C-alpha positions as a Markdown table, in Angstrom:
| # | Residue | x | y | z |
|---|---|---|---|---|
| 1 | Unk | -0.2 | 0.1 | 0.2 |
| 2 | Unk | 1.3 | 3.7 | -0.8 |
| 3 | Unk | -0.2 | 6.4 | 1.0 |
| 4 | Unk | 0.2 | 10.0 | -0.5 |
| 5 | Unk | -0.9 | 13.2 | 1.1 |
| 6 | Unk | -4.2 | 14.6 | -0.4 |
| 7 | Unk | -6.1 | 17.2 | 1.4 |
| 8 | Unk | -9.5 | 16.9 | -0.3 |
| 9 | Unk | -10.5 | 20.0 | 1.4 |
| 10 | Unk | -8.0 | 22.3 | -0.8 |
| 11 | Unk | -6.7 | 20.1 | -3.5 |
| 12 | Unk | -9.5 | 21.0 | -5.9 |
| 13 | Unk | -10.1 | 24.6 | -4.7 |
| 14 | Unk | -11.7 | 25.7 | -0.7 |
| 15 | Unk | -14.4 | 26.9 | -3.0 |
| 16 | Unk | -16.7 | 27.1 | -6.0 |
| 17 | Unk | -16.1 | 26.8 | -9.0 |
| 18 | Unk | -13.9 | 23.6 | -7.7 |
| 19 | Unk | -11.7 | 22.7 | -10.4 |
| 20 | Unk | -11.8 | 19.0 | -11.8 |
| 21 | Unk | -8.3 | 17.6 | -10.9 |
| 22 | Unk | -5.8 | 18.8 | -8.2 |
| 23 | Unk | -3.6 | 21.5 | -9.1 |
| 24 | Unk | -0.4 | 20.8 | -10.7 |
| 25 | Unk | 2.0 | 21.6 | -8.0 |
| 26 | Unk | 0.1 | 19.3 | -5.9 |
| 27 | Unk | -0.6 | 16.9 | -8.7 |
| 28 | Unk | 3.6 | 16.9 | -8.9 |
| 29 | Unk | 3.8 | 16.1 | -4.9 |
| 30 | Unk | 2.1 | 13.5 | -5.0 |
| 31 | Unk | 3.3 | 11.3 | -8.1 |
| 32 | Unk | 6.5 | 12.0 | -6.1 |
| 33 | Unk | 5.6 | 10.5 | -3.4 |
| 34 | Unk | 3.7 | 7.1 | -5.6 |
| 35 | Unk | 7.2 | 7.0 | -7.7 |
| 36 | Unk | 9.4 | 6.8 | -4.0 |
| 37 | Unk | 6.7 | 4.3 | -2.9 |
| 38 | Unk | 6.9 | 2.4 | -5.7 |
| 39 | Unk | 10.8 | 2.4 | -5.5 |
| 40 | Unk | 10.9 | 1.6 | -2.2 |
| 41 | Unk | 8.7 | -1.6 | -2.6 |
| 42 | Unk | 10.5 | -2.7 | -5.4 |
| 43 | Unk | 13.9 | -2.9 | -4.7 |
| 44 | Unk | 13.2 | -4.8 | -1.5 |
| 45 | Unk | 13.6 | -8.4 | -0.6 |
| 46 | Unk | 9.8 | -10.2 | -1.3 |
| 47 | Unk | 8.4 | -7.8 | -2.9 |
| 48 | Unk | 4.7 | -7.2 | -3.5 |
| 49 | Unk | 2.7 | -9.0 | -6.3 |
| 50 | Unk | -0.1 | -6.4 | -5.7 |
| 51 | Unk | -0.1 | -2.5 | -5.2 |
| 52 | Unk | -2.4 | -0.2 | -4.1 |
| 53 | Unk | -2.8 | 3.6 | -4.6 |
| 54 | Unk | -5.8 | 5.6 | -3.2 |
| 55 | Unk | -9.2 | 6.9 | -4.8 |
| 56 | Unk | -8.1 | 10.0 | -6.9 |
| 57 | Unk | -4.6 | 10.2 | -6.1 |
| 58 | Unk | -3.0 | 9.4 | -9.4 |
| 59 | Unk | -2.8 | 12.1 | -12.0 |
| 60 | Unk | -4.4 | 11.6 | -15.2 |
| 61 | Unk | -1.3 | 13.0 | -17.2 |
| 62 | Unk | 0.2 | 9.8 | -15.3 |
| 63 | Unk | -1.8 | 6.9 | -16.4 |
| 64 | Unk | 0.1 | 6.0 | -19.1 |
| 65 | Unk | 3.5 | 5.9 | -16.9 |
| 66 | Unk | 2.1 | 3.5 | -14.4 |
| 67 | Unk | 1.1 | 1.2 | -17.0 |
| 68 | Unk | 4.9 | 1.0 | -18.3 |
| 69 | Unk | 5.7 | 0.3 | -14.3 |
| 70 | Unk | 3.6 | -2.3 | -14.0 |
| 71 | Unk | 5.0 | -3.8 | -17.3 |
| 72 | Unk | 8.4 | -3.0 | -16.8 |
| 73 | Unk | 8.5 | -4.8 | -13.0 |
| 74 | Unk | 6.1 | -7.6 | -13.4 |
| 75 | Unk | 3.6 | -6.1 | -10.8 |
| 76 | Unk | -0.1 | -5.6 | -10.5 |
| 77 | Unk | -1.1 | -1.8 | -9.6 |
| 78 | Unk | -4.6 | -0.5 | -8.7 |
| 79 | Unk | -4.7 | 2.9 | -8.7 |
| 80 | Unk | -7.5 | 5.5 | -8.2 |
| 81 | Unk | -7.3 | 8.0 | -10.9 |
| 82 | Unk | -8.2 | 12.1 | -10.5 |
| 83 | Unk | -11.6 | 13.1 | -11.7 |
| 84 | Unk | -12.0 | 12.4 | -15.3 |
| 85 | Unk | -14.9 | 14.1 | -17.7 |
| 86 | Unk | -16.9 | 11.5 | -20.0 |
| 87 | Unk | -16.3 | 11.7 | -23.5 |
| 88 | Unk | -19.7 | 11.8 | -24.1 |
| 89 | Unk | -21.1 | 14.4 | -21.7 |
| 90 | Unk | -18.5 | 16.5 | -20.3 |
| 91 | Unk | -20.7 | 17.4 | -17.4 |
| 92 | Unk | -21.1 | 14.1 | -16.4 |
| 93 | Unk | -17.4 | 13.6 | -14.2 |
| 94 | Unk | -16.0 | 9.7 | -13.5 |
| 95 | Unk | -14.3 | 8.7 | -10.6 |
| 96 | Unk | -12.2 | 5.4 | -11.6 |
| 97 | Unk | -9.5 | 3.3 | -10.8 |
| 98 | Unk | -7.0 | 1.6 | -13.2 |
| 99 | Unk | -6.1 | -2.0 | -12.6 |
| 100 | Unk | -2.7 | -3.1 | -14.6 |
| 101 | Unk | -2.6 | -6.6 | -15.1 |
| 102 | Unk | 1.4 | -7.8 | -16.3 |
| 103 | Unk | 2.0 | -11.1 | -18.3 |
| 104 | Unk | 4.8 | -12.0 | -15.8 |
| 105 | Unk | 4.3 | -11.5 | -12.1 |
| 106 | Unk | 7.2 | -10.9 | -10.3 |
| 107 | Unk | 9.5 | -13.5 | -11.7 |
| 108 | Unk | 12.5 | -10.3 | -11.6 |
| 109 | Unk | 12.0 | -9.6 | -15.7 |
| 110 | Unk | 10.1 | -7.1 | -17.6 |
| 111 | Unk | 6.3 | -8.3 | -19.1 |
| 112 | Unk | 6.6 | -8.2 | -22.6 |
| 113 | Unk | 2.2 | -7.8 | -22.4 |
| 114 | Unk | -0.1 | -5.7 | -19.7 |
| 115 | Unk | -3.9 | -5.6 | -19.5 |
| 116 | Unk | -5.1 | -2.4 | -18.0 |
| 117 | Unk | -8.9 | -1.6 | -17.3 |
| 118 | Unk | -10.3 | 0.9 | -15.6 |
| 119 | Unk | -13.1 | 0.5 | -13.4 |
| 120 | Unk | -15.5 | 2.8 | -12.1 |
| 121 | Unk | -17.2 | 4.2 | -8.8 |
| 122 | Unk | -21.2 | 3.3 | -8.6 |
| 123 | Unk | -22.0 | 5.8 | -5.0 |
| 124 | Unk | -20.6 | 8.9 | -5.0 |
| 125 | Unk | -20.5 | 10.8 | -1.8 |
| 126 | Unk | -22.5 | 13.7 | -0.3 |
| 127 | Unk | -19.3 | 15.8 | -0.3 |
| 128 | Unk | -18.5 | 14.9 | -4.1 |
| 129 | Unk | -22.2 | 15.8 | -5.4 |
| 130 | Unk | -22.1 | 18.7 | -3.4 |
| 131 | Unk | -18.8 | 19.7 | -5.6 |
| 132 | Unk | -20.1 | 18.6 | -8.4 |
| 133 | Unk | -23.3 | 21.0 | -8.6 |
| 134 | Unk | -21.7 | 24.0 | -7.5 |
| 135 | Unk | -19.8 | 24.2 | -10.4 |
| 136 | Unk | -16.5 | 23.2 | -11.8 |
| 137 | Unk | -14.2 | 25.1 | -13.9 |
| 138 | Unk | -14.9 | 25.5 | -17.3 |
| 139 | Unk | -17.6 | 22.8 | -17.1 |
| 140 | Unk | -20.2 | 24.6 | -14.9 |
| 141 | Unk | -22.5 | 22.5 | -13.5 |
| 142 | Unk | -22.0 | 19.2 | -13.3 |
| 143 | Unk | -22.9 | 15.7 | -12.1 |
| 144 | Unk | -21.4 | 12.2 | -11.1 |
| 145 | Unk | -21.4 | 9.2 | -13.7 |
| 146 | Unk | -21.5 | 6.3 | -12.0 |
| 147 | Unk | -20.6 | 2.8 | -13.3 |
| 148 | Unk | -22.5 | -0.4 | -12.5 |
| 149 | Unk | -20.3 | -3.0 | -13.3 |
| 150 | Unk | -18.5 | -5.1 | -10.5 |
| 151 | Unk | -15.1 | -6.9 | -11.1 |
| 152 | Unk | -14.3 | -10.6 | -10.0 |
| 153 | Unk | -10.5 | -11.2 | -11.0 |
| 154 | Unk | -9.2 | -15.2 | -11.1 |
| 155 | Unk | -5.8 | -16.3 | -10.6 |
| 156 | Unk | -4.2 | -19.1 | -9.3 |
| 157 | Unk | -1.4 | -17.5 | -8.1 |
| 158 | Unk | -2.8 | -14.3 | -6.7 |
| 159 | Unk | -6.3 | -15.9 | -5.3 |
| 160 | Unk | -9.3 | -14.2 | -6.3 |
| 161 | Unk | -10.3 | -10.9 | -5.5 |
| 162 | Unk | -12.9 | -8.0 | -5.9 |
| 163 | Unk | -12.0 | -4.7 | -6.3 |
| 164 | Unk | -13.9 | -1.3 | -5.3 |
| 165 | Unk | -13.7 | 2.1 | -4.8 |
| 166 | Unk | -14.5 | 4.0 | -1.1 |
| 167 | Unk | -18.1 | 4.5 | -0.6 |
| 168 | Unk | -19.2 | 1.7 | -2.7 |
| 169 | Unk | -18.1 | -0.5 | 0.1 |
| 170 | Unk | -21.6 | -0.1 | 1.5 |
| 171 | Unk | -23.2 | -1.6 | -1.5 |
| 172 | Unk | -24.8 | -4.5 | -0.4 |
| 173 | Unk | -26.1 | -6.3 | -3.1 |
| 174 | Unk | -22.0 | -6.2 | -4.1 |
| 175 | Unk | -21.1 | -8.1 | -1.2 |
| 176 | Unk | -23.9 | -10.6 | -2.0 |
| 177 | Unk | -21.8 | -11.3 | -5.2 |
| 178 | Unk | -18.7 | -11.4 | -3.9 |
| 179 | Unk | -19.7 | -14.0 | -1.0 |
| 180 | Unk | -18.0 | -17.1 | -1.9 |
| 181 | Unk | -16.2 | -16.1 | -4.8 |
| 182 | Unk | -12.8 | -14.3 | -3.8 |
| 183 | Unk | -10.2 | -14.5 | -1.4 |
| 184 | Unk | -9.8 | -10.7 | -1.3 |
| 185 | Unk | -11.1 | -7.3 | -1.6 |
| 186 | Unk | -9.2 | -4.6 | -2.0 |
| 187 | Unk | -10.5 | -1.1 | -1.4 |
| 188 | Unk | -9.2 | 2.2 | -2.7 |
| 189 | Unk | -10.4 | 5.2 | -0.7 |
| 190 | Unk | -10.1 | 8.7 | 0.4 |
| 191 | Unk | -12.1 | 8.7 | 3.3 |
| 192 | Unk | -12.3 | 10.6 | 6.6 |
| 193 | Unk | -14.6 | 8.6 | 8.8 |
| 194 | Unk | -11.9 | 6.1 | 10.1 |
| 195 | Unk | -13.7 | 4.5 | 12.2 |
| 196 | Unk | -16.9 | 3.4 | 9.8 |
| 197 | Unk | -14.7 | 1.8 | 7.5 |
| 198 | Unk | -12.5 | 0.2 | 10.3 |
| 199 | Unk | -15.6 | -1.3 | 11.3 |
| 200 | Unk | -17.4 | -2.2 | 7.9 |
| 201 | Unk | -13.7 | -4.2 | 7.7 |
| 202 | Unk | -14.4 | -6.0 | 10.4 |
| 203 | Unk | -17.5 | -7.3 | 9.5 |
| 204 | Unk | -17.2 | -8.0 | 6.0 |
| 205 | Unk | -13.8 | -10.0 | 6.6 |
| 206 | Unk | -16.5 | -12.1 | 8.5 |
| 207 | Unk | -19.0 | -11.9 | 6.0 |
| 208 | Unk | -17.7 | -12.3 | 3.0 |
| 209 | Unk | -15.0 | -14.5 | 4.5 |
| 210 | Unk | -12.1 | -13.1 | 2.8 |
| 211 | Unk | -9.2 | -10.6 | 3.3 |
| 212 | Unk | -9.7 | -6.9 | 3.3 |
| 213 | Unk | -7.6 | -4.6 | 2.1 |
| 214 | Unk | -8.5 | -0.8 | 2.5 |
| 215 | Unk | -6.1 | 1.6 | 0.8 |
| 216 | Unk | -6.6 | 5.2 | 2.1 |
| 217 | Unk | -4.6 | 8.6 | 1.7 |
| 218 | Unk | -1.7 | 10.0 | 3.9 |
| 219 | Unk | -3.7 | 12.9 | 5.1 |
| 220 | Unk | -6.2 | 10.6 | 7.1 |
| 221 | Unk | -4.1 | 7.7 | 7.5 |
| 222 | Unk | -6.7 | 4.7 | 7.9 |
| 223 | Unk | -4.9 | 2.2 | 5.4 |
| 224 | Unk | -6.1 | -1.2 | 6.8 |
| 225 | Unk | -5.1 | -5.3 | 6.2 |
| 226 | Unk | -7.9 | -7.6 | 8.5 |
| 227 | Unk | -8.8 | -11.5 | 8.0 |
| 228 | Unk | -10.5 | -13.7 | 9.6 |
| 229 | Unk | -8.3 | -15.4 | 11.5 |
| 230 | Unk | -9.6 | -17.2 | 14.8 |
| 231 | Unk | -7.1 | -15.2 | 17.0 |
| 232 | Unk | -8.2 | -11.7 | 17.4 |
| 233 | Unk | -4.7 | -10.6 | 17.7 |
| 234 | Unk | -3.7 | -11.6 | 14.4 |
| 235 | Unk | -6.9 | -10.7 | 12.6 |
| 236 | Unk | -5.7 | -7.2 | 12.0 |
| 237 | Unk | -2.7 | -7.8 | 10.1 |
| 238 | Unk | -2.1 | -4.0 | 9.1 |
| 239 | Unk | -3.6 | -0.8 | 10.3 |
| 240 | Unk | -1.9 | 2.5 | 10.0 |
| 241 | Unk | -2.7 | 5.8 | 11.9 |
| 242 | Unk | -1.5 | 9.3 | 11.8 |
| 243 | Unk | -2.6 | 12.6 | 9.8 |
| 244 | Unk | -0.7 | 14.4 | 7.2 |
| 245 | Unk | 2.2 | 11.4 | 6.6 |
| 246 | Unk | 3.3 | 10.0 | 3.5 |
| 247 | Unk | 3.8 | 5.8 | 4.2 |
| 248 | Unk | 4.0 | 2.8 | 2.5 |
| 249 | Unk | 3.9 | -0.4 | 3.5 |
| 250 | Unk | 4.2 | -4.4 | 2.4 |
| 251 | Unk | 1.9 | -6.9 | 3.9 |
| 252 | Unk | 1.5 | -10.6 | 3.9 |
| 253 | Unk | -1.8 | -11.7 | 3.1 |
| 254 | Unk | -2.8 | -15.7 | 3.2 |
| 255 | Unk | -4.4 | -17.0 | 0.7 |
| 256 | Unk | -3.7 | -21.2 | 0.5 |
| 257 | Unk | -4.9 | -21.3 | 4.3 |
| 258 | Unk | -7.2 | -19.1 | 3.7 |
| 259 | Unk | -8.6 | -20.6 | 0.4 |
| 260 | Unk | -8.6 | -24.3 | 2.2 |
| 261 | Unk | -10.8 | -22.6 | 5.5 |
| 262 | Unk | -13.0 | -21.8 | 2.7 |
| 263 | Unk | -13.5 | -25.2 | 1.2 |
| 264 | Unk | -14.0 | -26.4 | 5.1 |
| 265 | Unk | -17.4 | -28.3 | 6.2 |
| 266 | Unk | -17.3 | -26.3 | 9.8 |
| 267 | Unk | -20.6 | -28.0 | 10.3 |
| 268 | Unk | -19.5 | -31.6 | 9.9 |
| 269 | Unk | -16.1 | -32.0 | 10.2 |
| 270 | Unk | -13.7 | -31.4 | 13.2 |
| 271 | Unk | -12.0 | -27.8 | 12.9 |
| 272 | Unk | -8.4 | -28.9 | 14.3 |
| 273 | Unk | -5.9 | -27.2 | 11.6 |
| 274 | Unk | -8.0 | -24.2 | 10.4 |
| 275 | Unk | -7.0 | -21.3 | 12.1 |
| 276 | Unk | -9.4 | -18.7 | 10.9 |
| 277 | Unk | -13.0 | -19.0 | 12.7 |
| 278 | Unk | -16.0 | -20.4 | 11.3 |
| 279 | Unk | -17.5 | -19.5 | 8.0 |
| 280 | Unk | -20.2 | -17.8 | 8.3 |
| 281 | Unk | -24.0 | -19.4 | 7.8 |
| 282 | Unk | -24.9 | -20.2 | 4.9 |
| 283 | Unk | -21.4 | -19.5 | 2.9 |
| 284 | Unk | -20.9 | -21.6 | 0.0 |
| 285 | Unk | -18.1 | -21.1 | -2.6 |
| 286 | Unk | -19.6 | -20.7 | -5.6 |
| 287 | Unk | -18.2 | -21.5 | -9.3 |
| 288 | Unk | -20.2 | -18.7 | -11.3 |
């Protein structure tokens, strides 16, 4: 997880009309922090397979660069991108992330191919809607452009995982789709309500019976990695608190042991050897 610092109260201007993107000075500083995080992670032993960057933190001008870095270093990158105006209707605003898949992951060799796609936020916060409604420089009154697509990525090496942006974590239907189909849920966010998200993470790691990782801005802290371990002292793998501080960290999350627990019949079989809590009532591995 890379946690650059963006202050949402000032980065898109303090009052209307707001800027569609953060100012150029802040954008270069944030990009510098992202590069620092990447350098720190990619030079260490046990370098990560997946790197997360928070919601809205990647400057639009750096999207192609992040693709090249993913391909060059053989690492999956999931990053939030700054606001983008719709190509169809400029008054409709997207909040999107990008996921980059190199064809070689952590082999030490550059990949020959890269698959990348952008994914969108469905449920915009009231702060975003208020900002758009009060006007964007050069665009006037704007509206959020919700995107309904939900994605599940299948990987025998990395595990199956879902991705989402910030407040979509409250989407009950999305959680129902994810249950029984993923090992990990990655959430990129720009969120100041840390306690609510901590509580959601604790609940969802049990309900979805998966690892849950939230990568939040360094301005608020609040980045978290949890897993449904039976031992409460092991359940929180990583938790970062502390405002206005850039930070990056590499953590290990379980895969094979969790996959074994997900397939285990807690009703009929003895739990010996399983270090995770029992799966929730009605939990079933789904192949669809």
